[in-house]
Structures are given as structure tokens and as C-alpha cells.
């Protein structure tokens, strides 16, 4: 029995509803979905949505999801990409089991299907140039014109297609086209190209082929051969569905997967197009595909996002048919929600200012007890060394502090978290007038941070013992683009909107010594500073580098409130 207090079950998205109906009606006994990336780049956050959908459906139905490389474009594809894609899907928490496939494994069968189409009088070899084919195709308002090669006899087409395969013709001199309808209101159906000549080596089939099937012809046949039940793709393929169905219907294939389109994921302040991401990498605007500012899966991983955070983000975004833009803040919040629960709290001083406690015995060290997660005692405690010389955050001191500044200023008292109350007595400056050191006194009666006389001290700041501190480099990231929709302006390149301040490198940060043991999977909250992790790609023994994953609050939301 359900009561009013129980949360209502989340309604199924429209794709899961179709699947539930198909299973209920007995149309399918189980589902077989697939994720079909082209290995021409690294996966990005948009792909994560498709991965979570396709593999998620498999998990929910106790069925399988295939990982299929849609590798029909030899010039742009490589094994480096094949490997990175497998690593990323696995890292996101999904498993294709034995179902790893390559469209290129079907090249022989796809060729045979093309021969069948020719034999059925449904495909022909065409010698129009690419430009001519476009010109003959017509427009949305005008029908196309038939190619002069459209009505050649089957025998001639079979002969020419064999010779195409045998390498007798140069690239661009002829193609195989489907014979459908040059007057179709759907331009995709105006005799689409099925095969083109490409005299380049393929990363898997080598030089076996010099003709390669087009995406539209390959995709439906690969789905069919793998007995996919639901072929889920993004909305830009909506018009291609007619061709998908035409190929399978015309060939009377033994099964016919159903193509269903959903809205792609768009995130503002970034670009999610492999072609554009590749430009950023190749032109050195970022350090690589895994640059922590890139919304690639590998970039997010290096930045410190957890797979759980990305999956939760994809669930929040949901599946629909309406194109929309998701605010980058939604992604960052998914990271915060996850990290807040699990990340151990530590002290890290990013912009250190040295302080000396003039009344603290020289050479003395104490161990202060600090909680690893004040809201989650199960994460335990640790000790922090405390001594006469400490670092605090430069911004926690102000010379001419207004009344409401509750941190340190000459004559004011502040709490060093988990340690003592201290009072600033004096400021030391260098020749340029820059503050180099604060001289303070501590109150020995306030060990642990509270005053026995009950006096109120509002401000609490973090600190690190100077002789024990772990020196580290810390990298702070901001959005890679300054424009909300960097690729919206057709007159200007998205690269004009790169944010010159997207990376800040702090080389002299002082961290609590325990962070020397940080491992690649550890995530920390540097109290008051955000969430951080080790940058395993650039850290060296004794020279740790930390990435800020995300700030503690959505600073951008705060900014727009203030405006
Ligand atoms: P890009 O547009 O970045 O070049 P693509 O669509 O060419 O990506 P594919 O490798 O063909 O990349 O994509 C594999 C699968 O991921 C496809 O089914 C595609 O629909 C899906 N996909 C790609 N981008 C997105 C996105 N932004 N949102 C949701 N799904 C996506
Ligand atoms: Mg694609």
C-alpha cells in the first residue's frame, strides 16, 4: 500500500515508456540497445547522456547494451580514440560484456546488401560530381532532378560497383546511390549516396577496402545484424529515419529495429562537438583532450568529477524531445552534491601569509584534533601539527578592516579552527610595502578553539603549520568560454570567445602535511576553498599538483543575484 508521504515514482521518460509498452505487449521479450560512437575523437558530456540512456536501459531491464564503433570514415578515425572511448564508458560504470562490435566487421555483409539493392533495381552507380549531386538534389521548396545515370541496367550497375570495389576508379569519380525518389519532400530520400570511394587505409581493415559505406546505410544494417530492438539517437537524425526504414524494408531483413530520437544535451559556456574540441586540442588552446577545462569525459575525470556525479547529472537532465540548454551550474551542482557527502575536509592555504605566534615556545609542536567530515563522524578524525609559525590565507587579514570584517586585523582576535584564539599585534612589510608577516599572540587557555571566559569570537579561519606544510601547486579553473553560447554566432569563430582567465596556476600553496599521501581517487574539500583532487597527469614525487574540481557554492549564481 502506498501512502501520501511516499515520494511519487518518477514518471518514465518517453523512450522508457515505449520500451515498457513493447515489453508489456510482447513485441519484444527483452531489449538490446547500443551506444555507437564514431572513433574520431574523445567522448564528451553529451555522449555521457547517450551512454547513461542506452546502458541504463540495459541495466534496468537486465539485458545488454552493445558498444559499437561506427568506423566508416577511415581518414578521421584511430585506435587511440577506440581505446579512450572504451576507457571512458567503463569509467562511467558501464559494461558491454562480450558485446563489443565494429561496423567495419560488417563491411562484407554491407557490401552484399548493396549488391542486393542493385539487383532489386534499387541502387545505381552515379558519375555526377559531389557538386552536381548537391545541385541536382533540389531544395526544400523545389524537387530534385534525376541523375542521367539513374536508369542504367542492373547488369551495368553490378559491373561498375564491382569495379569500384576493385579500385579501378579514382576517388570522387563515382558513388553508389539508392534509387528512391528525387521529388520526396524529405531531401534525405532523394537518392542518397550509399558508398563512396576512399583510397585510405582503415585502422582495422587496412587496405582491404577502397570503397566505404555511408553512415546511413551502415547504421541501420549494423543495428539489424546485432538485433538491436531500440535504436536511440539524437534529433538531428529524425529525417534519416525514413531512409533507415527504407533500407531495411527494401531488403526485407529478418528484423527491424525501431529508431527513436531524443534531444541532444547542450551545456552553456562550452562546445560539445568533437570537431570543435579537436580544434581546441590541435591548436593548443587546451593541454589535450583531458584538459580539466574540457567537458570531455577524460577532462571531467582528470578535473575530479566522479562517475556518480556525471550519472546523476544525466538523470537530472532527463530524456525528452525538446532541444534545450542546460546551465553549466547544474553540472557543477551535481559534482558538489556528490563531493559534499564523500569528500574529506582538509586545510589548504592557497595564498599564504606567514604568521608568527610570538608567545608560543620556539621548537614546540602540538597535535590538534580535526574532524574529517563534521556532518559525517564516520569519516573519523586526524591530527594537525601546530607550531609557532603558521600560514593563513592572505585574504583573511585586512589592514584597515571595516567593522564587519570578522577575520584578522591588528588588535582583533580570530579563531584558528581546531586550535587557539589568536590576536594580531603587528604587521611586517617589505621595502615595497607588501605585507610579509603578521606577529600575533595566542591565548593558551583556548586550546581547541573556545574561550573559557565565554568571550565571543566570530571569525574562524584555517591555517597550516609552516615547518610541516606540504608545498603544492594548485590549479583553479573557470569556464573555458566567456559566451553563454560560444558557437551560436555564425559570423564569428567559437574560439573568439575563449576565456583568457580560464586557468589560474598557484605555485606556492601550503597544504596540511597529510595531503602528501593523497591518491589518484581521493577527493578533498579544502575548507572554505572548494573541492580538490590530485592532478595525476602532472604531479611528480614530492611535487604535488591539485585541481580545484568546483568551488563550494555556485559563485556564478551569486554574481547574477548581485547584478
Ligand atoms: P559530435 O556531434 O560531438 O561530433 P557525434 O554525434 O558525431 O558527436 P558520435 O560518435 O556519432 O558523435 O556519437 C555517438 C552517439 O552519441 C550517437 O548516438 C549520438 O547521437 C550521441 N550523442 C552525441 N552527442 C550527443 C549529445 N550532445 N547529446 C546526446 N547524445 C549525443
Ligand atoms: Mg555522429
XYZ file of C-alpha atoms and ligand atoms in Angstrom:
595
model
C 0.000 0.000 0.000
C 1.294 3.455 -0.783
C 0.740 6.413 1.454
C 0.710 10.103 0.636
C 4.066 10.518 2.311
C 5.969 8.285 -0.081
C 7.554 10.138 -2.946
C 5.705 9.526 -6.193
C 7.627 7.230 -8.534
C 9.316 9.305 -11.216
C 7.303 9.032 -14.429
C 9.086 7.170 -17.195
C 10.630 9.268 -19.927
C 9.022 8.773 -23.333
C 11.645 6.263 -24.513
C 11.392 4.112 -21.401
C 7.604 4.283 -21.785
C 7.820 2.964 -25.360
C 10.088 0.171 -24.130
C 7.760 -0.691 -21.246
C 4.860 -0.861 -23.713
C 6.833 -3.059 -26.126
C 7.730 -5.458 -23.326
C 4.174 -5.481 -21.975
C 2.639 -6.149 -25.392
C 5.087 -8.946 -26.075
C 6.557 -7.167 -29.114
C 9.951 -7.774 -27.503
C 10.931 -10.202 -24.784
C 13.897 -8.079 -23.806
C 15.771 -5.019 -25.002
C 19.005 -4.754 -26.911
C 20.347 -1.209 -27.114
C 23.655 0.096 -28.361
C 25.973 3.050 -27.984
C 27.522 3.718 -31.416
C 30.348 6.283 -31.271
C 32.496 7.120 -34.226
C 36.123 6.727 -33.075
C 37.116 10.167 -34.356
C 37.594 11.908 -31.021
C 37.180 11.568 -27.281
C 33.763 11.303 -25.694
C 32.180 14.399 -24.171
C 29.398 15.154 -21.696
C 26.798 14.870 -24.488
C 27.889 11.300 -25.126
C 27.507 10.616 -21.399
C 23.795 11.318 -21.788
C 23.521 8.764 -24.576
C 25.649 6.240 -22.652
C 23.557 6.610 -19.492
C 20.400 6.178 -21.569
C 21.449 3.128 -23.591
C 23.387 1.321 -20.881
C 20.880 2.472 -18.242
C 18.054 0.769 -20.129
C 20.115 -2.428 -20.250
C 20.743 -2.296 -16.504
C 17.061 -1.625 -15.749
C 15.875 -4.476 -17.950
C 18.611 -6.885 -17.015
C 19.548 -7.002 -20.679
C 22.502 -5.956 -22.793
C 23.843 -2.821 -24.417
C 26.360 -3.110 -27.217
C 29.332 -0.841 -27.670
C 29.713 -0.455 -31.410
C 32.315 1.612 -33.147
C 30.772 3.282 -36.110
C 34.028 3.314 -38.054
C 33.159 4.066 -41.675
C 35.366 7.145 -42.071
C 38.937 5.834 -42.222
C 40.611 9.233 -42.628
C 39.476 10.582 -39.269
C 39.492 7.529 -37.065
C 42.180 5.871 -34.959
C 42.824 3.190 -32.348
C 43.766 5.913 -29.853
C 40.143 7.036 -29.957
C 38.840 3.462 -29.826
C 40.823 2.914 -26.635
C 39.849 6.182 -24.993
C 36.158 5.527 -25.673
C 36.297 2.101 -24.033
C 38.130 3.536 -21.037
C 35.551 6.318 -20.671
C 32.463 4.097 -20.934
C 33.942 1.723 -18.371
C 34.891 4.550 -16.068
C 31.319 5.845 -16.207
C 30.371 2.500 -14.680
C 29.007 0.563 -17.646
C 29.848 -2.805 -19.102
C 29.183 -4.148 -22.579
C 30.288 -7.653 -21.607
C 31.163 -9.591 -24.773
C 29.208 -7.134 -26.944
C 31.985 -5.062 -28.435
C 31.449 -4.545 -32.158
C 32.783 -2.581 -35.087
C 30.754 -1.525 -38.092
C 33.879 -2.389 -40.101
C 33.374 -6.042 -39.101
C 30.216 -5.927 -41.231
C 31.794 -4.472 -44.367
C 31.453 -7.766 -46.283
C 27.800 -8.129 -45.342
C 27.042 -4.491 -46.037
C 28.652 -4.883 -49.455
C 26.405 -7.886 -50.135
C 23.354 -5.860 -49.132
C 24.404 -3.148 -51.581
C 24.656 -5.771 -54.329
C 21.151 -6.950 -53.379
C 19.804 -3.425 -53.689
C 21.373 -3.106 -57.139
C 19.869 -6.438 -58.146
C 16.466 -5.242 -56.938
C 16.863 -2.194 -59.174
C 17.057 -0.030 -56.043
C 20.604 1.295 -56.348
C 22.802 2.629 -59.118
C 26.313 3.842 -59.797
C 26.330 7.584 -60.449
C 29.120 9.630 -62.055
C 27.869 13.083 -61.101
C 30.422 15.032 -59.097
C 29.727 15.910 -55.481
C 28.757 19.442 -56.507
C 26.448 18.155 -59.204
C 24.760 15.751 -56.812
C 24.081 18.659 -54.459
C 22.801 20.785 -57.309
C 20.519 18.025 -58.639
C 19.194 17.376 -55.161
C 16.915 20.434 -55.205
C 15.801 22.341 -52.128
C 13.082 22.236 -49.524
C 10.804 24.085 -51.943
C 11.943 22.544 -55.240
C 12.052 18.867 -56.153
C 15.358 17.401 -57.276
C 16.286 16.290 -60.786
C 17.083 12.729 -61.703
C 20.684 11.820 -62.372
C 21.376 10.912 -66.015
C 22.853 7.632 -64.683
C 19.739 6.709 -62.717
C 18.195 4.301 -65.174
C 21.167 2.239 -66.291
C 20.578 -1.504 -66.371
C 21.172 -3.693 -63.323
C 23.994 -5.603 -65.068
C 25.878 -2.415 -65.813
C 25.478 -1.253 -62.180
C 26.727 -4.602 -60.869
C 29.749 -4.412 -63.135
C 30.547 -0.810 -62.210
C 30.111 -1.449 -58.480
C 32.476 -4.436 -58.678
C 35.000 -2.256 -60.469
C 34.571 0.457 -57.816
C 35.424 -2.148 -55.210
C 38.393 -3.347 -57.241
C 39.910 0.107 -57.212
C 39.513 0.821 -60.920
C 38.118 4.316 -60.360
C 39.597 7.340 -58.677
C 38.170 8.941 -55.571
C 35.271 11.245 -56.361
C 34.605 9.840 -59.827
C 31.553 7.772 -58.882
C 29.349 6.702 -55.983
C 26.631 4.146 -55.374
C 23.247 5.771 -54.751
C 19.906 4.426 -53.574
C 17.149 4.816 -56.143
C 14.293 6.234 -54.117
C 12.512 9.455 -55.042
C 14.062 12.693 -56.329
C 10.789 14.506 -55.595
C 10.464 13.348 -51.984
C 9.644 16.188 -49.586
C 12.326 14.614 -47.354
C 15.626 15.554 -49.004
C 17.369 12.590 -47.315
C 15.283 10.355 -49.599
C 16.427 11.981 -52.842
C 18.657 9.145 -53.982
C 21.156 9.267 -51.068
C 24.733 8.133 -51.533
C 25.341 4.636 -50.089
C 29.000 4.085 -50.949
C 31.907 6.327 -51.878
C 35.461 5.638 -52.990
C 38.092 6.438 -50.357
C 41.580 5.231 -51.060
C 42.741 5.369 -47.484
C 43.797 2.718 -45.007
C 41.344 1.799 -42.305
C 42.536 1.359 -38.698
C 41.036 -2.142 -38.660
C 40.562 -3.364 -42.217
C 43.800 -1.906 -43.532
C 43.816 -1.685 -47.321
C 41.178 -4.339 -47.908
C 38.622 -1.751 -48.998
C 38.749 1.314 -51.171
C 35.005 1.875 -51.010
C 33.296 2.617 -47.713
C 29.584 2.596 -46.856
C 27.968 5.848 -45.718
C 26.706 6.275 -42.174
C 23.008 5.986 -43.075
C 23.488 2.714 -44.920
C 25.829 1.238 -42.326
C 23.948 2.195 -39.234
C 20.586 0.548 -39.880
C 22.247 -2.623 -41.174
C 24.590 -2.837 -38.183
C 21.622 -2.391 -35.826
C 19.726 -5.075 -37.729
C 22.647 -7.534 -37.747
C 23.041 -7.114 -33.990
C 19.278 -7.499 -33.473
C 19.008 -4.183 -31.711
C 15.452 -3.598 -30.510
C 15.516 0.149 -29.925
C 17.993 2.319 -31.796
C 18.211 5.571 -29.838
C 19.774 8.602 -31.455
C 19.642 12.363 -31.310
C 17.054 14.519 -33.039
C 19.225 15.560 -35.963
C 18.645 12.050 -37.342
C 14.878 12.438 -37.417
C 14.773 12.897 -41.204
C 17.160 9.982 -41.638
C 14.689 7.595 -40.022
C 12.817 7.314 -43.333
C 15.995 6.085 -45.006
C 16.776 3.758 -42.075
C 13.356 2.170 -42.546
C 13.571 2.180 -46.346
C 16.819 0.206 -46.389
C 15.536 -2.476 -44.018
C 12.100 -2.670 -45.656
C 13.515 -2.845 -49.163
C 15.919 -5.631 -48.189
C 13.192 -7.492 -46.253
C 15.575 -8.016 -43.366
C 14.607 -10.590 -40.716
C 14.265 -7.911 -38.039
C 13.755 -4.187 -37.993
C 14.980 -2.118 -35.030
C 12.962 0.942 -34.142
C 14.803 4.235 -34.341
C 13.731 6.750 -31.689
C 15.176 10.253 -31.475
C 15.727 12.321 -28.349
C 17.069 15.838 -27.747
C 20.822 16.128 -27.542
C 22.467 17.557 -24.461
C 23.720 21.110 -24.818
C 25.590 22.765 -21.964
C 26.156 26.510 -21.985
C 29.606 28.142 -21.812
C 31.071 25.201 -23.693
C 31.088 23.442 -27.044
C 30.204 19.772 -27.449
C 31.215 18.891 -30.941
C 34.128 16.587 -31.494
C 35.221 18.638 -34.479
C 35.496 21.779 -32.350
C 37.044 20.005 -29.400
C 39.651 18.594 -31.787
C 40.454 22.127 -32.950
C 40.999 23.252 -29.351
C 43.396 20.328 -28.851
C 45.249 20.630 -32.160
C 45.676 24.381 -31.952
C 46.931 24.234 -28.366
C 44.124 26.222 -26.754
C 43.996 23.460 -24.165
C 46.616 20.969 -22.989
C 44.871 17.952 -24.541
C 41.590 16.052 -24.740
C 41.828 15.568 -20.979
C 42.435 19.218 -20.141
C 40.408 19.706 -16.939
C 38.523 22.612 -18.534
C 37.181 20.455 -21.354
C 33.782 18.833 -20.896
C 35.154 15.596 -22.273
C 34.723 12.524 -20.081
C 38.507 12.345 -19.725
C 38.684 16.062 -18.870
C 35.970 15.735 -16.254
C 37.694 12.653 -14.820
C 41.002 14.482 -14.546
C 39.242 17.506 -13.084
C 37.979 15.230 -10.312
C 34.343 14.619 -11.237
C 33.152 11.218 -10.076
C 31.247 8.852 -12.375
C 28.354 9.055 -9.879
C 28.180 12.834 -10.289
C 28.051 12.574 -14.077
C 25.392 9.858 -13.965
C 23.347 11.892 -11.542
C 23.675 14.933 -13.807
C 22.421 12.913 -16.778
C 19.477 11.688 -14.701
C 18.642 15.257 -13.685
C 18.704 16.432 -17.279
C 16.336 13.649 -18.333
C 15.282 12.483 -21.773
C 12.901 14.470 -23.916
C 12.273 15.607 -27.443
C 12.663 19.314 -26.934
C 16.059 20.912 -27.628
C 17.266 22.794 -24.573
C 20.361 24.249 -22.974
C 21.477 23.072 -19.587
C 23.223 25.532 -17.336
C 26.816 24.646 -16.514
C 25.817 25.278 -12.888
C 23.636 22.150 -12.997
C 26.696 20.049 -13.796
C 28.732 21.771 -11.096
C 25.941 21.212 -8.573
C 25.895 17.511 -9.401
C 29.611 17.456 -8.544
C 29.042 19.386 -5.302
C 26.189 17.166 -4.139
C 28.321 14.079 -4.598
C 31.526 15.556 -3.159
C 29.800 17.131 -0.194
C 28.773 13.703 1.033
C 32.048 11.903 0.497
C 34.984 14.314 0.396
C 37.188 14.530 3.477
C 37.673 18.037 4.827
C 41.250 19.291 4.958
C 43.144 22.573 5.270
C 44.871 24.116 2.314
C 46.173 27.679 2.199
C 46.133 28.860 -1.392
C 47.626 32.346 -0.977
C 49.812 32.009 2.103
C 50.656 34.754 4.569
C 53.102 33.785 7.294
C 52.207 34.463 10.913
C 54.409 34.116 13.968
C 52.919 33.494 17.401
C 55.403 35.489 19.444
C 54.355 33.975 22.798
C 54.395 30.352 21.579
C 57.513 28.405 22.676
C 60.104 28.045 19.947
C 60.618 24.490 18.760
C 57.333 23.251 20.290
C 54.826 21.224 18.267
C 51.335 20.147 19.278
C 48.904 17.791 17.620
C 45.448 19.287 17.133
C 42.477 17.003 16.555
C 40.406 17.825 13.484
C 37.288 16.157 12.132
C 37.406 14.727 8.635
C 33.742 15.481 7.990
C 31.821 17.441 10.636
C 28.454 16.163 9.285
C 29.651 12.580 8.975
C 31.526 11.421 12.095
C 32.030 8.011 10.484
C 34.816 9.553 8.405
C 36.786 9.977 11.625
C 39.427 12.392 12.807
C 43.006 13.305 12.064
C 45.660 15.327 13.810
C 47.238 18.507 12.525
C 50.657 19.671 13.709
C 50.602 23.144 15.234
C 53.644 25.303 15.853
C 54.893 28.854 16.367
C 54.926 29.671 12.659
C 51.835 29.202 10.585
C 50.348 30.129 7.244
C 46.934 31.653 6.865
C 45.123 32.893 3.797
C 46.290 36.377 2.794
C 42.655 37.397 2.322
C 41.937 36.564 5.972
C 43.866 39.644 7.032
C 42.937 43.261 6.365
C 44.801 46.344 7.484
C 42.011 48.905 7.572
C 39.286 46.432 8.222
C 35.688 47.593 8.319
C 33.678 46.734 11.406
C 32.007 43.798 9.742
C 35.298 42.132 8.801
C 35.355 39.285 11.309
C 38.758 37.907 10.444
C 42.205 39.181 11.298
C 43.322 42.795 11.648
C 45.688 44.476 14.074
C 44.162 44.297 17.546
C 41.474 41.825 16.542
C 41.041 38.261 17.685
C 40.172 35.300 15.494
C 39.801 31.551 15.952
C 42.242 29.202 14.255
C 39.936 26.269 13.586
C 40.646 23.282 15.863
C 43.479 25.256 17.554
C 43.580 28.517 19.509
C 42.272 32.060 19.565
C 44.925 34.447 18.347
C 45.203 38.225 18.287
C 47.151 40.160 15.697
C 49.648 42.563 17.266
C 51.791 43.827 14.436
C 52.317 43.785 10.676
C 55.699 43.381 8.995
C 56.173 44.769 5.458
C 58.893 44.608 2.853
C 60.505 47.597 1.104
C 57.630 47.736 -1.400
C 55.080 47.946 1.372
C 53.777 44.448 0.835
C 52.767 42.595 3.970
C 55.192 39.726 4.532
C 54.347 38.566 8.031
C 51.948 39.071 10.914
C 53.062 38.942 14.517
C 50.327 37.550 16.703
C 49.821 36.197 20.202
C 47.823 33.123 21.110
C 45.762 32.510 24.206
C 46.975 29.217 25.735
C 43.688 28.865 27.617
C 41.727 28.453 24.368
C 43.062 25.125 23.127
C 40.528 23.568 20.768
C 39.151 26.996 19.846
C 36.864 28.113 22.646
C 37.462 30.680 25.343
C 36.810 29.523 28.929
C 35.602 33.014 29.840
C 32.943 32.730 27.165
C 34.101 35.755 25.142
C 32.709 35.831 21.643
C 34.997 35.449 18.652
C 33.075 35.485 15.426
C 35.684 34.668 12.814
C 37.186 31.229 12.261
C 39.950 30.702 9.734
C 42.002 27.775 8.508
C 45.767 27.506 8.841
C 48.732 25.243 8.227
C 51.856 24.873 10.349
C 54.719 26.407 8.350
C 57.509 23.912 9.095
C 55.170 20.969 8.418
C 53.349 22.340 5.380
C 53.210 20.463 2.098
C 54.068 22.865 -0.669
C 51.925 22.287 -3.741
C 50.790 23.746 -6.994
C 47.064 24.334 -7.198
C 45.134 24.984 -10.394
C 41.875 26.867 -10.350
C 39.564 26.616 -13.330
C 36.934 28.849 -14.736
C 34.695 28.282 -17.725
C 36.551 27.790 -20.960
C 34.338 30.291 -22.787
C 33.073 33.714 -21.835
C 29.998 33.499 -24.067
C 26.983 31.516 -22.987
C 26.578 30.070 -26.499
C 30.098 30.134 -27.957
C 29.121 28.610 -31.287
C 25.884 30.496 -31.821
C 27.376 33.374 -33.842
C 27.753 32.210 -37.429
C 29.916 35.235 -38.317
C 32.482 34.598 -35.602
C 34.530 31.593 -34.583
C 33.754 29.987 -31.237
C 37.452 30.417 -30.496
C 36.995 34.184 -30.239
C 35.065 33.535 -27.049
C 37.771 31.546 -25.256
C 38.121 32.784 -21.679
C 41.707 34.050 -21.196
C 41.294 33.606 -17.438
C 40.050 30.029 -17.517
C 43.175 28.710 -15.784
C 44.874 30.161 -12.700
C 48.045 28.435 -11.508
C 49.036 28.985 -7.879
C 52.546 27.682 -7.361
C 53.202 28.247 -3.648
C 50.207 26.824 -1.863
C 50.690 25.380 1.619
C 48.673 22.316 2.470
C 48.288 20.221 5.595
C 51.016 17.554 5.570
C 48.671 14.550 5.338
C 47.901 15.508 1.755
C 51.298 14.124 0.764
C 49.531 10.741 0.902
C 46.708 11.790 -1.449
C 45.938 9.100 -4.001
C 44.505 9.389 -7.501
C 40.967 8.545 -6.367
C 40.895 10.798 -3.318
C 38.731 13.897 -3.319
C 39.008 16.576 -0.666
C 37.211 19.629 0.469
C 39.818 22.291 1.216
C 37.735 24.047 3.825
C 36.373 27.367 2.585
C 38.074 26.875 -0.816
C 36.213 24.170 -2.703
C 36.738 20.568 -3.697
C 40.115 19.358 -4.910
C 41.910 16.278 -6.164
C 45.408 15.344 -7.170
C 46.213 16.031 -10.809
C 47.763 12.654 -11.532
C 48.778 13.668 -15.050
C 51.234 16.323 -13.854
C 52.030 15.532 -10.219
C 55.526 14.217 -9.601
C 57.005 12.638 -6.455
C 57.407 15.430 -3.914
C 55.799 17.901 -6.324
C 52.065 17.529 -5.957
C 49.634 19.382 -8.183
C 45.995 19.722 -7.184
C 42.996 20.632 -9.326
C 40.058 22.528 -7.989
C 37.102 20.425 -9.091
C 34.496 23.001 -8.165
C 34.009 25.875 -5.749
C 31.915 25.369 -2.637
C 28.957 27.366 -3.886
C 27.764 28.375 -7.279
C 29.690 31.637 -7.399
C 28.082 32.483 -10.727
C 24.596 32.302 -9.267
C 25.763 34.649 -6.503
C 27.133 37.045 -9.062
C 23.918 37.236 -11.050
C 21.944 37.780 -7.837
C 24.148 40.741 -7.073
C 23.659 42.245 -10.524
P 29.675 15.269 -32.226
O 28.428 15.991 -32.632
O 30.261 15.698 -30.944
O 30.692 15.145 -33.293
P 28.622 12.791 -32.904
O 27.148 12.711 -32.832
O 29.215 12.915 -34.239
O 29.144 13.837 -31.881
P 29.054 10.070 -32.392
O 30.323 9.417 -32.058
O 28.436 9.803 -33.703
O 29.307 11.589 -32.196
O 28.002 9.848 -31.245
C 27.724 8.615 -30.657
C 26.377 8.670 -30.029
O 26.312 9.704 -29.063
C 25.304 8.973 -31.066
O 24.228 8.091 -30.875
C 24.910 10.374 -30.785
O 23.564 10.600 -31.084
C 25.192 10.518 -29.287
N 25.495 11.900 -28.966
C 26.463 12.678 -29.493
N 26.414 13.914 -28.997
C 25.378 13.934 -28.122
C 24.796 14.929 -27.281
N 25.276 16.168 -27.237
N 23.739 14.582 -26.517
C 23.262 13.330 -26.546
N 23.745 12.348 -27.304
C 24.788 12.638 -28.092
Mg 27.939 11.327 -35.481
